[in-house]
């Protein structure tokens, strides 16, 4: 899952919160002091794991206990990653953030896993601030940082056997964070038996992977994925090829792979810019690996994972996903019919299908579409929506159907419309935060619907609430889908003709 323009706009604020009071909570490792933000108790930068620098490519470890009270009023560092940011970055990145109405009680817990594929991002973006959700729904909100890119997912098992867990270290970090929630969230007013994980883009993909990871069993009780699916994980062969490409970029031979564990983090990050040997374009992709240790099956292939059958699930996508990915190229808005076939490449559609066939189908289905409209619609359906359909179908076949949504509200404006990541601001009800794009009188009404539905889901495993029409689970006969807009409506098989068009070609998740 690419991070896209939407996620890139979620800039981090380096300003530490100014404490108005000093709530103190106990954890299994020591006490932490937070602050009060608009009536909500907030704890930023709570350590849930030890520094991973000395344990690079190894499973995470719990933190050492501390004496006294740690100040937790500023976000912890993010994992090393490419790109500029004023956010601190370090291999010492196993921190989480907690927002709660009170330290007593037993509230539903909403744990957000950030996007940015598996390569970038953190839980500290302004749009992920949990204050408004806490106030709105009387819940506890948690966001989390973990190891990314090569630090979290470089598969070294074939070169350095003692690093056999390296291909899923980032997922093991998330499991450690969920272990922390289970052990400690009651001290923050949360109910450890009512934990919902939700995440957008790469965050949703990480959650789908956790649903098939044995060590994550029992750690969460509802799951919601937003434009983020993981049908297949990386096979060990492709994962090994990527590690070789990283070594080559760093001018190391395969027999020197052990030296990766001691290189400066900045050098490892530099190597991520190498062309991906599997995709044939872009920087190196590192994500979960079918390593037969942490992950012994693909997340949603050949079926929905049985270990998560009892977990209620929401699966959602936005109507115009790829306007966020491809909208930065002005030529994609001015392309003509003659130039359109060259735009419908495997790099843009992520499936191997004749462009002329795709264009003819869309011109028949949507006679008023411009070539630009066809480009964004086809790449969205083939690249960003296909995996969501597969996951929804597999849940339905297993008899544990998910609640499926399509976000149509044009939160990103006239050009980018309902682009990738445009639903985050709605779910968090954070329209006034940096990174929010939705404007106009309907924006708050849209946020009211989505945030209330997610809060209802956190509380009861069912998103139905007074703010939205009746939302039925997805079955293979009707393919019920909540189309979020103003107003919202339940629709049967929206964009069904597009779905059928791309069913004719096999789908293999990009990067895997």
Coordinates of C-alpha atoms in Angstrom, one line a residue:
X1 CA 0.0 0.0 0.0
X2 CA 1.5 3.3 -1.0
X3 CA 1.3 6.1 1.4
X4 CA -0.1 8.5 -1.1
X5 CA -0.5 12.3 -1.1
X6 CA -3.2 12.1 1.6
X7 CA -0.9 10.5 4.1
X8 CA 2.1 12.6 3.2
X9 CA 0.1 15.7 4.1
X10 CA -0.4 14.5 7.7
X11 CA 2.6 16.5 9.0
X12 CA 3.7 16.0 12.6
X13 CA 3.8 18.9 15.1
X14 CA 7.0 19.1 17.1
X15 CA 5.4 21.2 19.8
X16 CA 5.0 19.3 23.0
X17 CA 1.7 19.8 24.8
X18 CA 1.6 22.3 27.5
X19 CA 0.4 20.5 30.6
X20 CA -2.5 22.0 32.4
X21 CA -2.6 19.3 35.1
X22 CA -0.6 16.2 35.9
X23 CA -2.6 13.0 35.8
X24 CA -0.4 10.0 36.8
X25 CA -1.1 6.4 35.7
X26 CA 0.6 3.2 36.6
X27 CA 1.9 0.7 34.1
X28 CA 3.6 -2.7 34.6
X29 CA 7.0 -1.0 34.1
X30 CA 6.5 2.2 36.1
X31 CA 4.4 5.3 36.5
X32 CA 3.8 7.9 33.8
X33 CA 2.6 11.5 34.0
X34 CA 0.4 13.0 31.3
X35 CA -1.5 16.2 30.9
X36 CA -5.1 17.4 30.2
X37 CA -6.2 18.4 26.7
X38 CA -9.7 19.9 26.4
X39 CA -10.9 17.8 29.3
X40 CA -9.3 14.6 28.1
X41 CA -6.3 12.9 29.9
X42 CA -3.5 12.5 27.4
X43 CA -0.3 10.5 27.6
X44 CA 2.2 11.0 24.7
X45 CA 5.3 8.9 24.3
X46 CA 4.6 6.0 26.6
X47 CA 7.3 3.4 26.2
X48 CA 6.0 -0.1 25.5
X49 CA 9.2 -1.7 24.3
X50 CA 13.0 -1.4 24.8
X51 CA 15.2 0.5 22.4
X52 CA 15.4 -1.7 19.2
X53 CA 18.8 -0.2 18.2
X54 CA 20.8 -2.9 20.1
X55 CA 18.2 -5.5 18.9
X56 CA 18.0 -4.5 15.2
X57 CA 16.2 -7.1 13.2
X58 CA 15.3 -9.1 16.4
X59 CA 12.0 -9.5 18.1
X60 CA 11.2 -6.6 20.5
X61 CA 11.6 -6.8 24.2
X62 CA 9.6 -5.1 27.0
X63 CA 11.1 -2.0 28.5
X64 CA 13.2 -2.2 31.7
X65 CA 11.2 -1.0 34.7
X66 CA 11.8 2.5 35.9
X67 CA 11.6 4.3 39.2
X68 CA 9.8 7.5 39.8
X69 CA 7.4 9.0 37.3
X70 CA 8.2 9.5 33.6
X71 CA 6.9 12.6 31.9
X72 CA 4.8 11.5 28.9
X73 CA 3.7 14.8 27.4
X74 CA 5.6 14.7 24.1
X75 CA 5.4 12.1 21.3
X76 CA 8.1 9.5 21.0
X77 CA 10.4 9.1 18.0
X78 CA 9.2 7.5 14.8
X79 CA 11.1 4.6 13.1
X80 CA 13.9 5.7 10.7
X81 CA 12.4 6.2 7.2
X82 CA 12.9 8.1 4.0
X83 CA 11.7 11.6 3.4
X84 CA 12.1 14.9 5.3
X85 CA 10.3 15.6 8.5
X86 CA 10.7 17.7 11.7
X87 CA 9.6 14.6 13.7
X88 CA 12.3 12.9 15.7
X89 CA 13.4 9.5 14.3
X90 CA 15.2 6.8 16.0
X91 CA 15.4 3.0 16.3
X92 CA 14.3 3.7 19.9
X93 CA 10.7 4.1 18.6
X94 CA 8.5 1.7 20.5
X95 CA 6.2 4.3 22.0
X96 CA 2.4 4.7 22.1
X97 CA 0.0 7.4 23.0
X98 CA -3.2 7.2 25.1
X99 CA -6.2 9.5 25.3
X100 CA -8.8 8.7 28.0
X101 CA -11.7 10.5 29.7
X102 CA -10.6 9.2 33.1
X103 CA -8.2 6.7 34.7
X104 CA -11.1 4.7 36.2
X105 CA -13.9 2.8 34.5
X106 CA -13.9 0.2 31.7
X107 CA -14.3 1.8 28.4
X108 CA -14.0 0.4 24.9
X109 CA -10.4 0.8 23.6
X110 CA -9.7 2.0 20.0
X111 CA -6.1 1.2 18.9
X112 CA -5.1 3.0 15.7
X113 CA -2.4 1.6 13.5
X114 CA -0.9 4.3 11.2
X115 CA -0.6 4.1 7.4
X116 CA 2.3 4.9 5.1
X117 CA 2.6 1.4 3.7
X118 CA 5.1 -0.5 5.9
X119 CA 7.7 2.1 5.1
X120 CA 6.8 5.5 6.6
X121 CA 4.6 7.4 9.0
X122 CA 4.0 7.4 12.8
X123 CA 1.1 7.5 15.3
X124 CA 1.8 11.2 15.9
X125 CA 0.1 12.9 13.0
X126 CA -2.4 15.6 14.0
X127 CA -5.3 13.8 12.3
X128 CA -4.8 10.9 14.7
X129 CA -5.2 13.0 17.8
X130 CA -7.7 11.1 20.0
X131 CA -9.3 14.0 22.0
X132 CA -12.4 14.4 20.0
X133 CA -13.2 10.6 19.8
X134 CA -12.7 10.3 23.5
X135 CA -15.0 13.2 24.2
X136 CA -17.6 12.1 21.6
X137 CA -17.8 8.5 22.5
X138 CA -16.4 7.9 26.0
X139 CA -13.7 5.6 24.7
X140 CA -10.0 5.2 25.2
X141 CA -7.9 5.9 22.1
X142 CA -4.4 4.6 21.5
X143 CA -1.9 5.2 18.6
X144 CA 1.3 3.4 18.2
X145 CA 4.8 3.6 16.6
X146 CA 6.7 0.6 15.5
X147 CA 9.6 -0.4 13.3
X148 CA 9.2 0.2 9.5
X149 CA 10.7 -0.7 6.2
X150 CA 14.0 -2.7 6.5
X151 CA 14.2 -2.2 10.2
X152 CA 10.8 -3.9 10.6
X153 CA 10.6 -6.2 7.7
X154 CA 13.9 -7.1 6.0
X155 CA 14.1 -10.9 5.7
X156 CA 17.5 -12.0 6.7
X157 CA 16.7 -15.6 7.7
X158 CA 18.5 -17.1 4.7
X159 CA 21.7 -15.1 5.3
X160 CA 21.8 -14.7 9.1
X161 CA 20.0 -17.6 10.6
X162 CA 20.0 -16.1 14.1
X163 CA 17.8 -13.3 12.7
X164 CA 15.1 -15.6 11.5
X165 CA 12.3 -13.3 12.8
X166 CA 13.6 -10.2 11.0
X167 CA 10.9 -10.4 8.3
X168 CA 8.1 -9.7 10.7
X169 CA 9.8 -7.7 13.4
X170 CA 7.5 -4.7 12.8
X171 CA 4.4 -6.9 13.3
X172 CA 5.9 -8.3 16.5
X173 CA 6.3 -4.7 17.7
X174 CA 2.5 -4.2 17.1
X175 CA 1.8 -7.5 19.0
X176 CA 4.0 -6.2 21.9
X177 CA 2.0 -3.0 21.9
X178 CA -1.3 -4.9 22.0
X179 CA 0.2 -7.0 24.9
X180 CA 0.9 -3.7 26.6
X181 CA -2.7 -2.7 26.1
X182 CA -4.0 -5.9 27.5
X183 CA -1.8 -5.6 30.6
X184 CA -2.1 -1.9 31.3
X185 CA -5.1 -0.2 29.7
X186 CA -7.4 -0.9 32.7
X187 CA -5.2 1.6 34.6
X188 CA -6.1 4.2 31.9
X189 CA -9.9 3.6 32.2
X190 CA -10.0 1.0 29.4
X191 CA -11.5 -2.4 29.1
X192 CA -8.9 -5.0 27.9
X193 CA -11.6 -7.3 26.8
X194 CA -13.1 -4.8 24.4
X195 CA -10.2 -3.7 22.1
X196 CA -10.8 -2.5 18.6
X197 CA -7.9 -2.1 16.1
X198 CA -8.5 0.2 13.2
X199 CA -6.1 1.6 10.6
X200 CA -5.9 3.2 7.2
X201 CA -3.8 2.2 4.2
X202 CA -0.7 0.3 5.5
X203 CA -2.3 0.4 8.9
X204 CA -5.3 -1.6 7.6
X205 CA -2.9 -4.0 5.9
X206 CA -1.0 -4.5 9.2
X207 CA -4.3 -5.3 10.9
X208 CA -5.3 -7.8 8.2
X209 CA -1.9 -9.5 8.7
X210 CA -2.4 -9.6 12.5
X211 CA -5.7 -11.4 11.9
X212 CA -3.7 -14.4 10.6
X213 CA -0.8 -14.2 13.0
X214 CA -1.1 -16.7 15.8
X215 CA 0.7 -14.6 18.4
X216 CA -1.9 -11.9 17.9
X217 CA -4.9 -14.2 18.7
X218 CA -7.0 -12.8 21.6
X219 CA -5.4 -9.4 21.7
X220 CA -8.2 -7.5 19.9
X221 CA -11.9 -8.1 19.5
X222 CA -13.0 -5.9 16.6
X223 CA -11.1 -4.8 13.5
X224 CA -11.7 -2.0 10.9
X225 CA -9.5 -1.5 7.8
X226 CA -9.7 1.7 5.8
X227 CA -8.3 1.5 2.3
X228 CA -5.8 -1.1 3.6
X229 CA -5.9 -4.8 2.9
X230 CA -3.4 -7.6 2.9
X231 CA -4.5 -10.7 0.8
X232 CA -1.1 -12.1 0.4
X233 CA 2.2 -11.5 2.3
X234 CA 5.6 -11.5 0.7
X235 CA 6.9 -14.9 -0.1
X236 CA 10.3 -15.7 1.4
X237 CA 11.9 -15.9 -2.0
X238 CA 10.8 -12.4 -3.0
X239 CA 11.6 -11.1 0.5
X240 CA 15.2 -12.6 0.1
X241 CA 15.6 -10.9 -3.3
X242 CA 14.8 -7.6 -1.7
X243 CA 17.3 -8.1 1.1
X244 CA 19.9 -8.9 -1.6
X245 CA 19.0 -5.7 -3.4
X246 CA 19.4 -3.7 -0.2
X247 CA 22.8 -5.3 0.4
X248 CA 23.9 -4.5 -3.1
X249 CA 22.7 -0.8 -2.7
X250 CA 24.9 -0.6 0.4
X251 CA 27.8 -2.3 -1.4
X252 CA 27.7 -5.4 0.8
X253 CA 28.1 -8.9 -0.3
X254 CA 25.5 -11.6 0.8
X255 CA 28.1 -13.1 3.1
X256 CA 28.4 -9.6 4.8
X257 CA 24.7 -9.5 5.6
X258 CA 25.4 -9.7 9.3
X259 CA 27.0 -6.2 9.0
X260 CA 23.6 -4.7 8.4
X261 CA 22.9 -5.0 12.1
X262 CA 25.7 -2.6 12.9
X263 CA 25.5 0.0 10.1
X264 CA 24.4 3.5 11.0
X265 CA 20.6 3.7 10.6
X266 CA 21.1 6.6 8.1
X267 CA 23.0 4.3 5.8
X268 CA 20.3 1.6 5.9
X269 CA 17.7 4.3 5.0
X270 CA 19.8 5.4 2.0
X271 CA 19.7 1.8 0.7
X272 CA 15.9 1.9 0.6
X273 CA 16.0 4.0 -2.5
X274 CA 17.2 1.1 -4.6
X275 CA 14.7 -0.1 -7.3
X276 CA 12.5 -2.9 -6.1
X277 CA 13.6 -6.2 -7.9
X278 CA 10.1 -7.7 -7.7
X279 CA 8.0 -4.7 -8.7
X280 CA 10.6 -3.4 -11.1
X281 CA 9.9 0.2 -10.0
X282 CA 9.9 2.4 -7.0
X283 CA 12.0 2.1 -3.8
X284 CA 12.4 -1.2 -2.0
X285 CA 9.2 -2.6 -0.6
X286 CA 9.5 -4.4 2.8
X287 CA 6.4 -5.9 4.4
X288 CA 5.2 -9.0 6.3
X289 CA 6.8 -12.3 5.2
X290 CA 5.4 -15.8 5.1
X291 CA 8.3 -16.9 7.2
X292 CA 6.7 -20.0 8.8
X293 CA 7.5 -18.6 12.2
X294 CA 5.3 -15.6 13.1
X295 CA 3.3 -15.9 9.9
X296 CA 2.4 -19.4 8.6
X297 CA -0.3 -18.5 6.1
X298 CA -1.2 -15.6 3.9
X299 CA -3.6 -13.2 5.6
X300 CA -6.6 -13.7 3.3
X301 CA -5.5 -16.4 0.9
X302 CA -6.8 -19.0 0.2
X303 CA -9.6 -18.0 2.6
X304 CA -10.3 -15.8 5.6
X305 CA -8.2 -16.7 8.6
X306 CA -10.1 -19.0 11.0
X307 CA -8.4 -17.6 14.0
X308 CA -10.2 -14.3 13.5
X309 CA -13.6 -15.7 12.4
X310 CA -15.3 -14.4 15.6
X311 CA -13.9 -10.9 15.3
X312 CA -16.4 -8.4 13.8
X313 CA -14.8 -6.5 10.9
X314 CA -15.3 -3.4 8.9
X315 CA -13.7 -3.2 5.4
X316 CA -13.7 0.1 3.6
X317 CA -12.3 2.0 0.7
X318 CA -12.6 5.4 -0.9
X319 CA -14.3 6.0 -4.3
X320 CA -11.3 7.9 -5.8
X321 CA -8.3 6.2 -4.1
X322 CA -5.8 6.8 -6.8
X323 CA -6.4 10.5 -7.3
X324 CA -4.2 10.8 -4.2
X325 CA -1.5 8.6 -5.7
X326 CA -1.6 9.9 -9.3
X327 CA -3.1 13.3 -8.8
X328 CA 0.3 15.0 -8.4
X329 CA 1.0 14.6 -12.1
X330 CA -0.8 17.3 -14.0
X331 CA -0.7 15.2 -17.2
X332 CA -3.1 12.7 -15.6
X333 CA -5.8 15.4 -15.6
X334 CA -5.2 16.5 -19.2
X335 CA -4.5 13.1 -20.9
X336 CA -6.5 12.4 -24.1
X337 CA -7.9 9.2 -25.4
X338 CA -4.8 8.6 -27.5
X339 CA -2.5 8.9 -24.5
X340 CA -4.6 7.0 -22.1
X341 CA -3.4 3.5 -22.9
X342 CA 0.1 4.4 -22.0
X343 CA -1.1 5.5 -18.6
X344 CA -3.0 2.3 -17.8
X345 CA 0.3 0.4 -17.1
X346 CA 0.8 -2.4 -14.6
X347 CA 2.6 0.1 -12.4
X348 CA -0.6 2.1 -12.2
X349 CA -3.2 -0.7 -12.3
X350 CA -1.2 -3.4 -10.6
X351 CA -2.9 -6.1 -12.7
X352 CA -2.0 -7.4 -16.2
X353 CA -4.9 -6.5 -18.5
X354 CA -5.2 -5.1 -22.0
X355 CA -5.7 -1.3 -21.6
X356 CA -7.9 -1.1 -24.7
X357 CA -10.3 -3.6 -23.1
X358 CA -10.4 -1.5 -19.9
X359 CA -11.0 1.8 -21.9
X360 CA -13.8 0.3 -24.0
X361 CA -15.5 -1.1 -20.9
X362 CA -15.4 2.3 -19.1
X363 CA -16.6 4.2 -22.1
X364 CA -19.5 1.9 -22.4
X365 CA -20.3 2.1 -18.6
X366 CA -19.8 5.8 -18.2
X367 CA -20.2 7.6 -21.5
X368 CA -19.7 11.0 -19.9
X369 CA -16.3 10.1 -18.4
X370 CA -13.3 12.0 -19.7
X371 CA -10.0 10.1 -20.3
X372 CA -8.8 11.4 -17.0
X373 CA -11.9 10.1 -15.2
X374 CA -11.3 6.7 -16.8
X375 CA -7.7 6.7 -15.6
X376 CA -8.5 7.4 -12.0
X377 CA -11.6 5.1 -11.9
X378 CA -9.8 2.1 -13.5
X379 CA -6.7 2.4 -11.4
X380 CA -8.8 2.7 -8.3
X381 CA -10.9 -0.4 -9.1
X382 CA -7.9 -2.6 -10.2
X383 CA -5.3 -1.5 -7.7
X384 CA -6.9 -0.2 -4.6
X385 CA -10.4 -1.8 -4.4
X386 CA -9.7 -5.3 -5.6
X387 CA -8.1 -6.6 -2.4
X388 CA -11.0 -5.2 -0.3
X389 CA -13.5 -7.1 -2.5
X390 CA -11.5 -10.3 -2.0
X391 CA -11.4 -9.9 1.8
X392 CA -15.1 -9.2 1.9
X393 CA -15.9 -12.2 -0.3
X394 CA -13.8 -14.5 1.9
X395 CA -15.4 -13.3 5.1
X396 CA -18.8 -13.9 3.5
X397 CA -17.9 -17.4 2.3
X398 CA -16.7 -18.2 5.8
X399 CA -20.1 -17.2 7.2
X400 CA -18.6 -14.3 9.2
X401 CA -19.4 -11.4 6.9
X402 CA -17.9 -8.0 7.3
X403 CA -19.5 -4.6 7.2
X404 CA -18.3 -3.0 4.0
X405 CA -18.2 0.7 3.1
X406 CA -17.3 2.9 0.2
X407 CA -16.5 6.6 1.0
X408 CA -17.9 8.9 -1.7
X409 CA -17.8 12.2 0.0
X410 CA -15.4 14.6 -1.9
X411 CA -13.4 15.5 1.2
X412 CA -10.3 16.2 -0.9
X413 CA -11.9 18.8 -3.1
X414 CA -12.9 18.9 -6.8
X415 CA -9.8 17.4 -8.2
X416 CA -8.8 14.7 -5.7
X417 CA -12.4 14.1 -4.5
X418 CA -12.8 11.1 -2.2
X419 CA -9.1 10.2 -2.5
X420 CA -6.9 7.8 -0.5
X421 CA -6.8 8.8 3.2
X422 CA -9.7 11.3 2.9
X423 CA -11.8 9.3 5.4
X424 CA -9.3 9.6 8.3
X425 CA -10.4 13.1 9.2
X426 CA -14.0 11.9 9.4
X427 CA -13.5 8.8 11.6
X428 CA -11.4 10.8 14.1
X429 CA -13.8 13.8 13.8
X430 CA -10.7 16.0 13.4
X431 CA -11.8 18.5 10.7
X432 CA -9.9 21.4 12.4
X433 CA -6.6 19.6 12.6
X434 CA -3.6 20.2 10.2
X435 CA -4.0 17.8 7.3
X436 CA -7.8 17.9 7.2
X437 CA -9.1 18.8 3.8
X438 CA -12.9 18.6 4.1
X439 CA -14.6 22.0 3.8
X440 CA -18.1 23.3 3.7
X441 CA -21.3 22.8 5.6
X442 CA -21.6 19.1 5.0
X443 CA -18.2 18.2 6.3
X444 CA -19.1 18.0 9.9
X445 CA -22.3 16.0 9.1
X446 CA -20.1 13.5 7.3
X447 CA -17.7 13.3 10.2
X448 CA -20.6 12.8 12.6
X449 CA -21.8 9.8 10.6
X450 CA -18.4 8.0 10.3
X451 CA -17.1 8.7 13.8
X452 CA -20.4 7.6 15.4
X453 CA -20.4 4.4 13.3
X454 CA -16.9 3.6 14.4
X455 CA -17.7 4.3 18.0
X456 CA -20.7 2.1 17.9
X457 CA -18.5 -0.6 16.4
X458 CA -15.9 -0.2 19.1
X459 CA -18.6 -0.6 21.8
X460 CA -20.8 -3.5 20.3
X461 CA -19.0 -4.9 17.3
X462 CA -21.8 -3.5 15.1
X463 CA -21.6 0.0 13.4
X464 CA -25.3 0.6 13.3
X465 CA -26.2 3.8 15.1
X466 CA -28.8 6.6 14.7
X467 CA -26.4 8.7 12.6
X468 CA -26.5 6.3 9.6
X469 CA -29.1 4.2 7.7
X470 CA -29.3 0.5 8.6
X471 CA -25.9 -1.1 7.6
X472 CA -26.2 -4.8 6.8
X473 CA -23.3 -7.2 6.6
X474 CA -21.9 -8.0 3.1
X475 CA -23.1 -11.2 1.4
X476 CA -22.3 -12.7 -2.0
X477 CA -25.9 -12.3 -3.3
X478 CA -26.4 -8.6 -2.7
X479 CA -22.9 -7.3 -1.7
X480 CA -24.4 -4.7 0.7
X481 CA -22.1 -1.7 1.0
X482 CA -22.6 1.5 3.0
X483 CA -21.9 4.4 0.7
X484 CA -20.8 7.2 3.0
X485 CA -21.9 10.6 1.7
X486 CA -24.3 13.3 2.6
X487 CA -26.7 11.6 2.8
X488 CA -25.3 8.1 3.2
X489 CA -27.2 5.0 1.8
X490 CA -26.8 1.2 1.8
X491 CA -26.3 0.1 -1.8
X492 CA -26.2 -3.4 -3.3
X493 CA -23.0 -4.1 -5.3
X494 CA -22.0 -0.5 -6.2
X495 CA -19.7 -0.3 -9.2
X496 CA -20.6 -4.0 -9.8
X497 CA -19.7 -3.8 -13.5
X498 CA -16.2 -2.5 -12.6
X499 CA -15.8 -5.3 -10.1
X500 CA -16.7 -7.9 -12.8
X501 CA -14.4 -6.4 -15.4
X502 CA -11.3 -7.0 -13.2
X503 CA -12.4 -10.4 -11.9
X504 CA -11.1 -11.9 -15.2
X505 CA -7.5 -11.3 -14.2
X506 CA -5.6 -12.8 -11.3
X507 CA -4.9 -10.5 -8.4
X508 CA -1.6 -10.7 -6.5
X509 CA -1.0 -8.0 -4.0
X510 CA 1.6 -5.5 -5.1
X511 CA 4.9 -6.1 -3.4
X512 CA 4.2 -9.7 -2.4

